[in-house]
Coordinates of C-alpha atoms in Angstrom, one line a residue:
M1 CA 0.0 0.0 0.0
R2 CA 1.4 3.4 -1.0
L3 CA 0.4 6.7 0.7
M4 CA 0.6 10.0 -1.3
P5 CA 2.0 12.3 0.0
D6 CA 4.0 10.2 2.5
D7 CA 4.8 12.9 5.0
L8 CA 4.4 13.6 8.7
F9 CA 1.0 13.7 10.5
P10 CA -0.9 11.8 7.7
E11 CA -3.8 11.1 10.1
V12 CA -4.5 14.8 10.5
G13 CA -5.4 16.2 7.0
C14 CA -6.6 19.6 8.0
P15 CA -5.7 20.5 11.6
Y16 CA -8.0 22.8 13.7
T17 CA -6.1 23.0 17.0
T18 CA -2.7 22.1 18.4
V19 CA -1.8 21.9 22.0
V20 CA 1.3 20.5 23.8
S21 CA 1.4 19.1 27.3
A22 CA 3.1 20.9 30.2
D23 CA 6.0 18.4 30.3
G24 CA 6.5 18.8 26.5
R25 CA 6.1 15.1 25.8
W26 CA 2.7 15.0 24.1
L27 CA 1.2 16.9 21.1
A28 CA -2.6 16.8 20.5
V29 CA -4.1 17.9 17.2
S30 CA -7.8 18.1 16.6
C31 CA -9.0 17.6 13.0
H32 CA -12.1 16.7 11.0
A33 CA -13.6 13.2 11.0
S34 CA -16.7 12.5 9.1
G35 CA -19.7 12.4 11.4
G36 CA -17.7 13.7 14.4
G37 CA -14.4 14.8 15.7
R38 CA -10.9 13.3 15.8
I39 CA -7.9 14.0 18.0
A40 CA -4.5 12.6 17.1
V41 CA -2.0 12.4 19.9
Y42 CA 1.7 12.3 19.0
R43 CA 4.9 11.8 21.0
T44 CA 6.9 15.0 20.6
G45 CA 10.2 13.1 20.7
D46 CA 9.8 11.4 17.3
L47 CA 6.4 12.7 16.2
S48 CA 5.1 9.2 16.1
L49 CA 1.3 8.6 16.6
R50 CA 0.5 7.5 20.2
D51 CA -3.3 7.3 19.9
E52 CA -6.4 8.6 18.2
I53 CA -9.6 9.8 20.0
E54 CA -12.7 9.4 17.9
L55 CA -15.7 11.4 19.1
E56 CA -19.3 11.6 18.0
Q57 CA -19.4 15.4 18.0
G58 CA -17.0 18.1 16.7
V59 CA -14.2 19.3 18.8
E60 CA -14.6 22.8 20.1
G61 CA -12.2 23.1 23.0
L62 CA -8.8 21.5 23.6
A63 CA -6.5 22.2 26.6
F64 CA -3.8 20.4 28.5
H65 CA -3.6 20.6 32.3
P66 CA -1.0 23.2 33.4
A67 CA 1.0 20.6 35.2
L68 CA -0.3 17.1 34.5
P69 CA -0.5 15.1 31.3
V70 CA -4.3 15.4 31.2
L71 CA -6.0 16.7 28.1
A72 CA -9.5 18.3 28.4
V73 CA -11.7 18.2 25.3
G74 CA -15.0 20.0 24.7
T75 CA -17.4 18.9 22.0
E76 CA -20.5 20.3 20.3
D77 CA -23.0 19.3 17.7
G78 CA -26.5 20.3 16.7
D79 CA -28.4 23.1 15.0
A80 CA -30.1 26.4 15.6
Y81 CA -32.7 24.8 17.8
E82 CA -30.9 22.0 19.7
L83 CA -27.3 21.5 20.8
R84 CA -25.6 18.6 22.6
G85 CA -22.0 18.2 23.7
G86 CA -19.6 16.5 25.9
L87 CA -16.6 17.0 28.3
H88 CA -13.8 14.5 28.0
L89 CA -10.6 14.0 29.9
Y90 CA -7.8 11.9 28.3
E91 CA -4.4 10.8 29.7
P92 CA -1.9 9.9 26.9
E93 CA 0.4 7.8 29.1
T94 CA -2.3 5.4 30.2
R95 CA -5.0 6.1 27.4
R96 CA -7.5 6.5 30.3
R97 CA -10.6 8.4 29.3
T98 CA -13.4 10.1 31.3
D99 CA -16.5 11.0 29.3
V100 CA -19.4 13.2 30.4
A101 CA -22.4 13.9 28.1
V102 CA -24.0 17.3 28.2
A103 CA -27.7 17.5 27.2
G104 CA -29.1 20.6 25.6
A105 CA -25.8 22.4 25.3
G106 CA -22.5 22.3 23.6
V107 CA -19.1 22.6 25.4
T108 CA -17.8 25.5 23.3
A109 CA -14.6 26.4 25.2
L110 CA -12.3 25.2 27.9
R111 CA -9.6 26.9 30.0
W112 CA -7.5 25.8 33.0
R113 CA -7.5 28.6 35.5
D114 CA -4.9 26.8 37.6
A115 CA -4.0 23.3 38.6
R116 CA -7.2 22.7 40.5
R117 CA -9.8 24.6 38.4
L118 CA -11.1 23.9 34.9
E119 CA -13.4 26.6 33.3
V120 CA -16.1 25.1 31.1
T121 CA -18.1 27.4 28.8
F122 CA -21.4 26.1 27.4
A123 CA -23.4 27.2 24.4
R124 CA -27.2 27.0 24.2
P125 CA -29.4 28.0 21.3
V126 CA -31.9 30.8 21.6
V127 CA -35.0 29.2 20.1
D128 CA -36.5 31.9 17.8
H129 CA -38.2 30.6 14.7
E130 CA -38.3 34.2 13.3
D131 CA -34.6 34.9 13.9
P132 CA -32.8 31.6 14.5
G133 CA -29.0 31.1 14.9
H134 CA -28.4 33.0 18.2
L135 CA -26.7 31.5 21.2
T136 CA -26.5 32.2 24.9
H137 CA -23.4 31.2 26.9
T138 CA -23.0 30.1 30.5
R139 CA -20.0 28.9 32.5
S140 CA -19.1 26.5 35.2
V141 CA -15.8 25.9 37.0
A142 CA -15.0 22.3 38.0
E143 CA -12.5 21.9 40.9
H144 CA -10.5 18.9 41.9
D145 CA -7.2 18.1 43.7
D146 CA -6.1 15.2 41.5
W147 CA -7.3 15.4 37.9
Q148 CA -5.8 12.1 37.1
A149 CA -8.2 10.4 39.6
I150 CA -11.5 12.2 38.9
G151 CA -14.4 10.0 37.9
A152 CA -17.2 10.7 35.4
E153 CA -19.9 11.0 38.1
V154 CA -17.9 13.6 40.1
L155 CA -17.0 15.6 36.9
A156 CA -20.7 15.5 35.7
A157 CA -21.9 16.8 39.0
Q158 CA -19.5 19.7 39.0
V159 CA -20.2 20.9 35.5
A160 CA -24.0 20.7 36.3
W161 CA -23.6 23.3 39.0
P162 CA -25.7 26.5 38.5
Q163 CA -24.1 28.3 35.6
A164 CA -23.8 32.1 35.2
P165 CA -24.5 33.8 31.9
V166 CA -21.3 35.2 30.4
E167 CA -20.1 37.3 27.4
I168 CA -17.4 35.5 25.5
D169 CA -14.0 37.1 24.7
W170 CA -13.2 34.5 22.0
Y171 CA -9.6 35.7 21.6
R172 CA -8.9 35.0 25.3
V173 CA -11.0 31.8 25.4
K174 CA -9.6 30.2 22.2
G175 CA -6.1 31.8 22.3
P176 CA -4.0 33.3 19.5
D177 CA -2.0 30.2 18.8
L178 CA -5.1 28.1 18.0
D179 CA -5.6 30.2 14.8
D180 CA -2.6 28.8 13.0
P181 CA -2.0 25.1 13.7
Q182 CA -0.7 24.7 10.2
R183 CA 2.3 27.0 10.9
F184 CA 3.0 25.0 14.2
L185 CA 3.0 21.6 12.5
T186 CA 5.0 22.9 9.5
G187 CA 7.7 24.2 12.0
L188 CA 7.8 20.8 13.8
A189 CA 8.3 19.0 10.5
A190 CA 11.0 21.5 9.4
E191 CA 13.0 20.9 12.6
R192 CA 13.4 17.3 11.5
G193 CA 14.2 18.2 7.9
R194 CA 10.8 17.2 6.6
A195 CA 8.1 19.1 4.7
W196 CA 4.4 19.1 5.7
T197 CA 1.4 21.1 4.5
R198 CA -2.3 21.0 5.3
R199 CA -4.3 18.6 3.2
S200 CA -8.0 18.9 2.3
A201 CA -10.2 15.8 1.8
V202 CA -9.9 14.2 -1.6
A203 CA -13.2 14.4 -3.5
A204 CA -12.3 12.7 -6.8
V205 CA -9.5 10.4 -8.1
E206 CA -8.7 9.0 -11.5
A207 CA -6.2 6.2 -12.2
L208 CA -4.6 6.7 -15.6
R209 CA -3.3 4.0 -17.9
D210 CA 0.3 4.9 -17.5
G211 CA 0.1 4.6 -13.7
R212 CA -0.3 8.3 -12.8
V213 CA -3.1 9.4 -10.5
L214 CA -5.2 12.5 -10.7
A215 CA -6.7 13.9 -7.5
A216 CA -9.1 16.7 -6.9
P217 CA -9.1 17.9 -3.2
R218 CA -12.2 19.7 -1.9
H219 CA -10.2 22.8 -1.0
G220 CA -6.8 24.4 -1.5
T221 CA -5.8 22.9 -4.8
L222 CA -7.8 22.5 -7.9
L223 CA -6.0 19.4 -9.3
E224 CA -3.0 17.3 -8.6
C225 CA -1.1 14.7 -10.7
W226 CA 0.9 12.0 -8.9
S227 CA 3.6 9.7 -10.4
P228 CA 3.3 5.9 -10.1
K229 CA 6.0 6.1 -7.4
G230 CA 4.1 8.7 -5.3
A231 CA 5.8 12.0 -6.4
L232 CA 3.8 15.1 -7.1
L233 CA 4.3 15.9 -10.8
W234 CA 2.2 19.0 -11.1
S235 CA -0.7 20.8 -9.5
V236 CA -3.2 23.5 -10.4
P237 CA -4.1 26.1 -7.7
V238 CA -7.7 27.2 -7.1
P239 CA -8.5 30.6 -8.7
D240 CA -7.6 33.5 -6.5
D241 CA -11.2 34.9 -6.7
R242 CA -12.9 34.2 -3.4
F243 CA -16.1 33.6 -5.2
Q244 CA -14.7 30.7 -7.1
R245 CA -14.1 27.2 -5.7
S246 CA -13.5 23.7 -7.0
G247 CA -16.6 21.7 -8.0
C248 CA -14.5 18.5 -7.8
R249 CA -16.1 16.9 -10.8
L250 CA -13.6 15.3 -13.2
Y251 CA -13.8 14.1 -16.8
V252 CA -10.7 12.6 -18.4
T253 CA -10.8 12.4 -22.2
P254 CA -10.6 8.9 -23.7
D255 CA -7.1 9.6 -25.2
E256 CA -5.9 10.6 -21.7
E257 CA -4.3 13.7 -23.1
S258 CA -6.5 16.1 -21.1
V259 CA -8.9 16.5 -18.2
W260 CA -11.8 18.7 -17.5
I261 CA -12.7 20.0 -14.0
T262 CA -15.6 22.1 -12.7
V263 CA -15.0 25.4 -11.0
L264 CA -18.1 26.9 -9.3
V265 CA -18.5 30.6 -9.6
G266 CA -20.6 33.0 -7.4
T267 CA -22.4 32.6 -4.1
S268 CA -24.4 29.7 -2.7
E269 CA -27.6 31.1 -4.0
D270 CA -26.4 32.0 -7.5
R271 CA -23.8 29.5 -8.7
R272 CA -22.5 29.2 -12.3
T273 CA -19.7 27.0 -13.6
R274 CA -16.4 27.3 -15.4
L275 CA -15.4 24.0 -17.1
L276 CA -11.6 24.2 -17.3
R277 CA -9.5 21.9 -19.5
F278 CA -5.9 21.0 -18.6
A279 CA -3.2 19.0 -20.4
L280 CA -2.3 15.9 -18.5
A281 CA 1.3 16.1 -19.6
D282 CA 2.1 19.2 -17.5
G283 CA -1.1 20.8 -16.2
A284 CA -1.2 23.6 -18.8
R285 CA -4.6 25.2 -19.2
L286 CA -6.1 24.4 -22.7
A287 CA -9.7 25.6 -22.8
E288 CA -12.7 26.9 -20.9
V289 CA -16.5 26.6 -21.3
Q290 CA -18.8 28.8 -19.2
L291 CA -22.3 27.6 -18.1
D292 CA -25.0 29.4 -16.2
F293 CA -25.6 26.6 -13.6
P294 CA -23.7 24.4 -11.2
V295 CA -22.6 21.3 -13.0
A296 CA -22.6 17.6 -12.4
V297 CA -20.7 15.5 -15.0
A298 CA -21.6 12.2 -16.8
A299 CA -19.7 10.5 -19.6
R300 CA -19.6 7.5 -21.8
T301 CA -16.6 5.6 -23.0
D302 CA -16.6 7.0 -26.6
G303 CA -15.9 10.5 -25.2
T304 CA -19.3 12.1 -25.3
W305 CA -20.0 13.8 -22.0
V306 CA -22.8 15.8 -20.3
A307 CA -22.9 18.8 -18.0
R308 CA -26.1 18.6 -16.0
D309 CA -27.6 21.2 -13.7
S310 CA -26.7 19.8 -10.3
R311 CA -29.0 22.3 -8.5
E312 CA -26.3 22.8 -5.9
L313 CA -27.7 26.0 -4.4
F314 CA -28.8 27.3 -1.0
P315 CA -31.5 28.1 -0.6
G316 CA -32.7 25.7 -3.3
P317 CA -33.6 27.2 -6.7
L318 CA -37.2 28.2 -7.4
W319 CA -36.8 28.1 -11.2
P320 CA -36.9 25.0 -13.5
P321 CA -33.6 23.1 -14.2
Y322 CA -31.5 24.2 -17.1
E323 CA -31.2 21.8 -19.9
S324 CA -28.2 19.6 -19.8
V325 CA -25.4 20.3 -22.3
V326 CA -23.9 17.5 -24.4
L327 CA -20.2 18.1 -25.2
T328 CA -17.4 16.5 -27.2
P329 CA -14.0 15.8 -25.5
S330 CA -12.7 19.2 -26.9
G331 CA -15.6 21.0 -25.3
R332 CA -17.8 21.7 -28.4
Q333 CA -21.5 21.7 -27.6
V334 CA -23.4 19.3 -29.8
A335 CA -26.9 19.1 -28.2
T336 CA -29.0 19.7 -25.1
L337 CA -31.1 17.3 -23.1
P338 CA -34.2 18.0 -20.9
L339 CA -33.1 15.8 -18.0
G340 CA -35.2 17.6 -15.4
E341 CA -34.7 17.8 -11.6
S342 CA -31.2 16.9 -10.3
D343 CA -30.4 17.7 -6.7
S344 CA -28.0 15.5 -4.7
T345 CA -30.4 12.6 -4.5
Y346 CA -30.1 12.2 -8.3
D347 CA -26.3 11.7 -8.2
F348 CA -25.6 8.7 -10.4
P349 CA -22.0 8.8 -11.7
V350 CA -21.6 5.6 -13.8
R351 CA -18.0 4.5 -14.6
R352 CA -17.0 2.6 -17.7
S353 CA -20.4 3.0 -19.4
P354 CA -20.8 2.9 -23.2
H355 CA -24.1 4.8 -22.6
L356 CA -25.1 8.1 -20.9
L357 CA -27.1 7.0 -17.9
F358 CA -28.9 9.2 -15.4
L359 CA -31.6 9.3 -12.8
Q360 CA -34.7 11.2 -13.9
E361 CA -38.0 12.0 -12.2
V362 CA -41.2 10.4 -13.5
G363 CA -44.5 12.1 -13.1
G364 CA -43.5 15.7 -12.6
A365 CA -46.4 18.0 -11.7
D366 CA -48.9 15.1 -11.8
V367 CA -47.3 13.2 -8.9
R368 CA -49.6 12.8 -6.0
T369 CA -47.0 11.3 -3.6
E370 CA -44.5 13.2 -1.5
R371 CA -41.5 11.9 -3.4
L372 CA -41.0 11.8 -7.1
E373 CA -40.3 8.3 -8.5
K374 CA -36.8 8.0 -10.0
W375 CA -36.0 6.0 -13.2
V376 CA -32.7 5.1 -14.7
V377 CA -32.7 6.6 -18.2
R378 CA -30.4 6.4 -21.2
A379 CA -29.7 9.6 -23.1
D380 CA -28.0 10.4 -26.4
P381 CA -28.0 13.6 -28.5
D382 CA -31.2 12.5 -30.1
G383 CA -33.3 12.1 -26.9
I384 CA -34.0 10.2 -23.7
Q385 CA -35.2 6.6 -23.1
K386 CA -36.6 5.3 -19.9
L387 CA -35.1 2.0 -18.9
F388 CA -36.3 0.8 -15.4
P389 CA -37.4 2.2 -12.0
F390 CA -34.6 2.9 -9.6
A391 CA -36.5 1.1 -6.8
W392 CA -37.2 -2.6 -7.0
G393 CA -39.5 -5.1 -5.5
D394 CA -40.2 -4.4 -1.8
A395 CA -36.9 -2.4 -1.4
P396 CA -37.6 0.1 1.4
G397 CA -38.0 3.7 0.3
L398 CA -35.0 4.1 -1.9
V399 CA -34.4 7.9 -2.0
R400 CA -30.9 8.7 -3.0
G401 CA -28.5 7.7 -5.9
G402 CA -24.8 7.0 -5.6
P403 CA -21.7 5.8 -7.5
A404 CA -22.1 3.0 -10.1
V405 CA -20.1 1.1 -12.6
Y406 CA -21.1 -0.6 -15.9
V407 CA -20.0 -4.3 -16.2
D408 CA -20.2 -6.9 -19.0
D409 CA -19.2 -10.4 -18.0
A410 CA -20.5 -14.0 -17.9
A411 CA -23.7 -12.7 -16.4
G412 CA -24.2 -10.3 -19.3
P413 CA -24.2 -6.5 -19.4
G414 CA -25.3 -4.8 -16.1
L415 CA -25.0 -2.0 -13.7
V416 CA -23.6 -2.3 -10.2
H417 CA -24.9 0.7 -8.3
T418 CA -25.4 2.1 -4.8
C419 CA -28.5 3.7 -3.4
T420 CA -29.3 5.0 0.1
A421 CA -32.5 4.0 1.8
H422 CA -33.9 4.6 5.3
D423 CA -32.4 1.2 6.4
G424 CA -28.9 1.8 5.1
T425 CA -27.0 1.7 1.8
H426 CA -27.6 -0.9 -0.9
L427 CA -25.1 -2.3 -3.4
V428 CA -27.1 -3.8 -6.3
R429 CA -26.4 -5.5 -9.6
R430 CA -29.1 -4.9 -12.2
S431 CA -29.2 -6.5 -15.6
Y432 CA -29.0 -4.0 -18.5
P433 CA -31.2 -2.6 -19.9
D434 CA -34.2 -4.2 -18.2
G435 CA -33.1 -3.5 -14.6
A436 CA -33.7 -7.0 -13.2
V437 CA -32.0 -7.5 -9.8
I438 CA -29.2 -10.1 -10.1
W439 CA -27.9 -9.7 -6.5
S440 CA -28.0 -7.1 -3.7
H441 CA -26.3 -6.4 -0.4
R442 CA -27.2 -4.0 2.4
F443 CA -24.5 -2.1 4.3
D444 CA -24.8 -0.1 7.5
A445 CA -21.9 2.2 6.4
P446 CA -22.2 4.5 3.4
I447 CA -20.6 3.4 0.2
T448 CA -18.4 6.2 -1.2
G449 CA -17.0 4.6 -4.4
V450 CA -17.5 1.7 -6.8
D451 CA -15.4 0.5 -9.7
A452 CA -14.7 -2.8 -11.5
H453 CA -11.9 -4.7 -13.1
D454 CA -12.2 -8.1 -14.9
D455 CA -14.7 -10.1 -12.9
L456 CA -14.2 -8.1 -9.6
V457 CA -16.2 -5.2 -8.2
H458 CA -14.5 -3.0 -5.6
A459 CA -16.4 -0.8 -3.2
I460 CA -15.3 1.4 -0.3
T461 CA -17.3 2.1 2.8
G462 CA -17.1 5.3 4.9
P463 CA -17.5 6.0 8.6
G464 CA -18.5 3.0 10.7
S465 CA -16.6 0.5 8.5
R466 CA -13.8 2.1 6.4
E467 CA -13.1 -0.9 4.3
L468 CA -12.3 -1.9 0.8
L469 CA -14.7 -4.6 -0.3
T470 CA -14.1 -7.0 -3.2
L471 CA -17.0 -8.9 -4.8
H472 CA -17.3 -11.5 -7.6
A473 CA -19.2 -9.4 -10.2
P474 CA -21.4 -12.1 -11.8
H475 CA -22.7 -13.6 -8.6
G476 CA -22.1 -10.9 -5.9
T477 CA -20.1 -13.1 -3.6
L478 CA -18.1 -11.1 -1.1
T479 CA -14.6 -12.5 -1.5
R480 CA -12.5 -10.1 0.6
R481 CA -12.8 -7.2 3.0
T482 CA -9.8 -5.1 3.8
P483 CA -9.6 -2.5 6.6
L484 CA -7.9 0.6 5.2
T485 CA -5.3 0.6 8.0
L486 CA -1.7 1.8 7.5
A487 CA 0.7 2.3 10.4
T488 CA -2.1 1.9 13.0
H489 CA -4.4 4.5 11.4
T490 CA -7.6 3.5 9.6
Y491 CA -8.2 5.9 6.7
T492 CA -11.7 7.1 5.7
P493 CA -12.2 6.6 2.0
T494 CA -14.1 9.2 0.0
C495 CA -13.6 8.1 -3.7
L496 CA -12.3 5.2 -5.8
S497 CA -10.8 4.4 -9.2
I498 CA -9.3 1.2 -10.6
G499 CA -6.2 1.2 -12.7
P500 CA -5.5 -0.9 -15.9
E501 CA -3.8 -3.7 -14.0
G502 CA -6.4 -3.8 -11.2
E503 CA -4.7 -1.6 -8.8
V504 CA -7.1 0.3 -6.5
V505 CA -6.7 4.0 -6.0
L506 CA -8.5 5.7 -3.1
G507 CA -9.0 9.3 -2.0
T508 CA -9.4 9.8 1.7
L509 CA -10.9 12.2 4.1
E510 CA -7.4 12.8 5.5
G511 CA -6.3 14.3 2.2
R512 CA -4.2 11.4 1.1
V513 CA -4.3 9.1 -1.9
I514 CA -3.8 5.4 -1.3
T515 CA -2.8 2.9 -4.0
V516 CA -3.4 -0.8 -3.3
E517 CA -1.8 -3.3 -5.8
G518 CA -4.4 -5.7 -6.9
G519 CA -6.8 -4.6 -4.2
D520 CA -4.9 -6.5 -1.5
P521 CA -2.8 -4.2 0.8
D522 CA 0.2 -6.2 2.0
G523 CA -1.9 -9.4 2.4
A524 CA -3.9 -7.7 5.2
S525 CA -7.3 -8.6 3.8
R526 CA -9.8 -10.9 5.4
P527 CA -12.0 -13.3 3.5
G528 CA -15.6 -13.7 4.2
R529 CA -18.6 -11.6 5.0
P530 CA -18.4 -8.7 7.5
T531 CA -20.9 -8.5 10.2
S532 CA -22.1 -5.1 9.0
I533 CA -23.3 -6.6 5.8
C534 CA -26.7 -8.3 5.3
L535 CA -27.1 -10.3 2.1
N536 CA -30.6 -9.7 0.8
S537 CA -30.5 -12.2 -2.1
P538 CA -27.7 -14.4 -3.4

């Protein structure tokens, strides 16, 4: 298994806060984890990873005791009408944790007043349906003589004391050093002759035939090209205009001479798109197409591709969807297609397909139910053909599309696709073009990428599982499941692409790209069926 880039602090990705223990032995870094918060704890002597703390809520406060190796953590999650949080104590030496849940409030800041007293600041929402989003703050001070011996019940009782309303001086509460954790970590790496920079989550990857890998991070860089050996060959920065950001949608032309990427322009309520084309040899910019709507991309193997109105706006658009634009690999418009509504529940990127396939609503204004029925449709410049309903049989309330791949093997042509229902995520093989279900699995964890090579289908699961799954494409037999663990850290995969020799390329939440030769990282895979998977039909 290869990690790109292979530098220090690969578990962190984008750091939010850095604190060092009073004795100088421990470094704690808070960072993003999908669905919650993560704290990576390092030994300062060699910057090796000591432990990781996974929390259900985002980390708001982080502070080491002024004398003891005890880390206090405050967490918060919720919305304008309800918050919840937690207060956690952690000792790196023993890995001992003390956890206290806080109902109805978030723990928004922490400060040690002295060796006995921990100041805890809470945030509660002011419920006002006419003017939401306001918070009120209160504060408690927990006192104890030995913070390495305090129990959860004692700590919970202390922070539940009557709390006084306070006005927050955020500069004093958070501290000036917390605003620049990147500079701190860069300095630590430089002291050891290493380079390090903050990494955003990888939103899209593409494995090229010559072994190179393209990656589109969510923020910071528009596009990166990595060599087969893991060296960065070139990168394209995001435009300087603060009203432009990466749309993270890639289309590689069939000759693999160039790549198109979306750049979203404007505010969240009025987004347009620049489609930018770059040479794969050196990242030189080649062309641009401008469209009046935020774009989702679909393509077929002969090179024809479509820019569809993704409806990625907030608040949601009140006007009808723009017609989708059919393009050649060079960016020349050849037709438009009336594909209709296309918010995020209609996402249906199909890899390796000789056809342009989409999810499309059926019924429109005549629908009497709360949710429009989705159909898989095939489009070409001459029109649109309905193929089959997205839901099947008694499948429970399928509401959201997901990644897919076209396959053609001993079982005939078909689609292996994901969809999200109220009971979890389904991975399904449908015959093409009639949509009959060949096999299906249900997963408790979300599936964030699907691709295929020869008779194998590879899928990756996100938070709650974080595995690479390998299935026999014709029959759906789960042949292997591989935890995405490297050097004790289990990475969270966000996207997937398979290379020409079957090598698996993953983008991760931590901002790294992982390559796995033949889908088997160092023989660490395990055969069989994971307990988180329920086989619906063989």
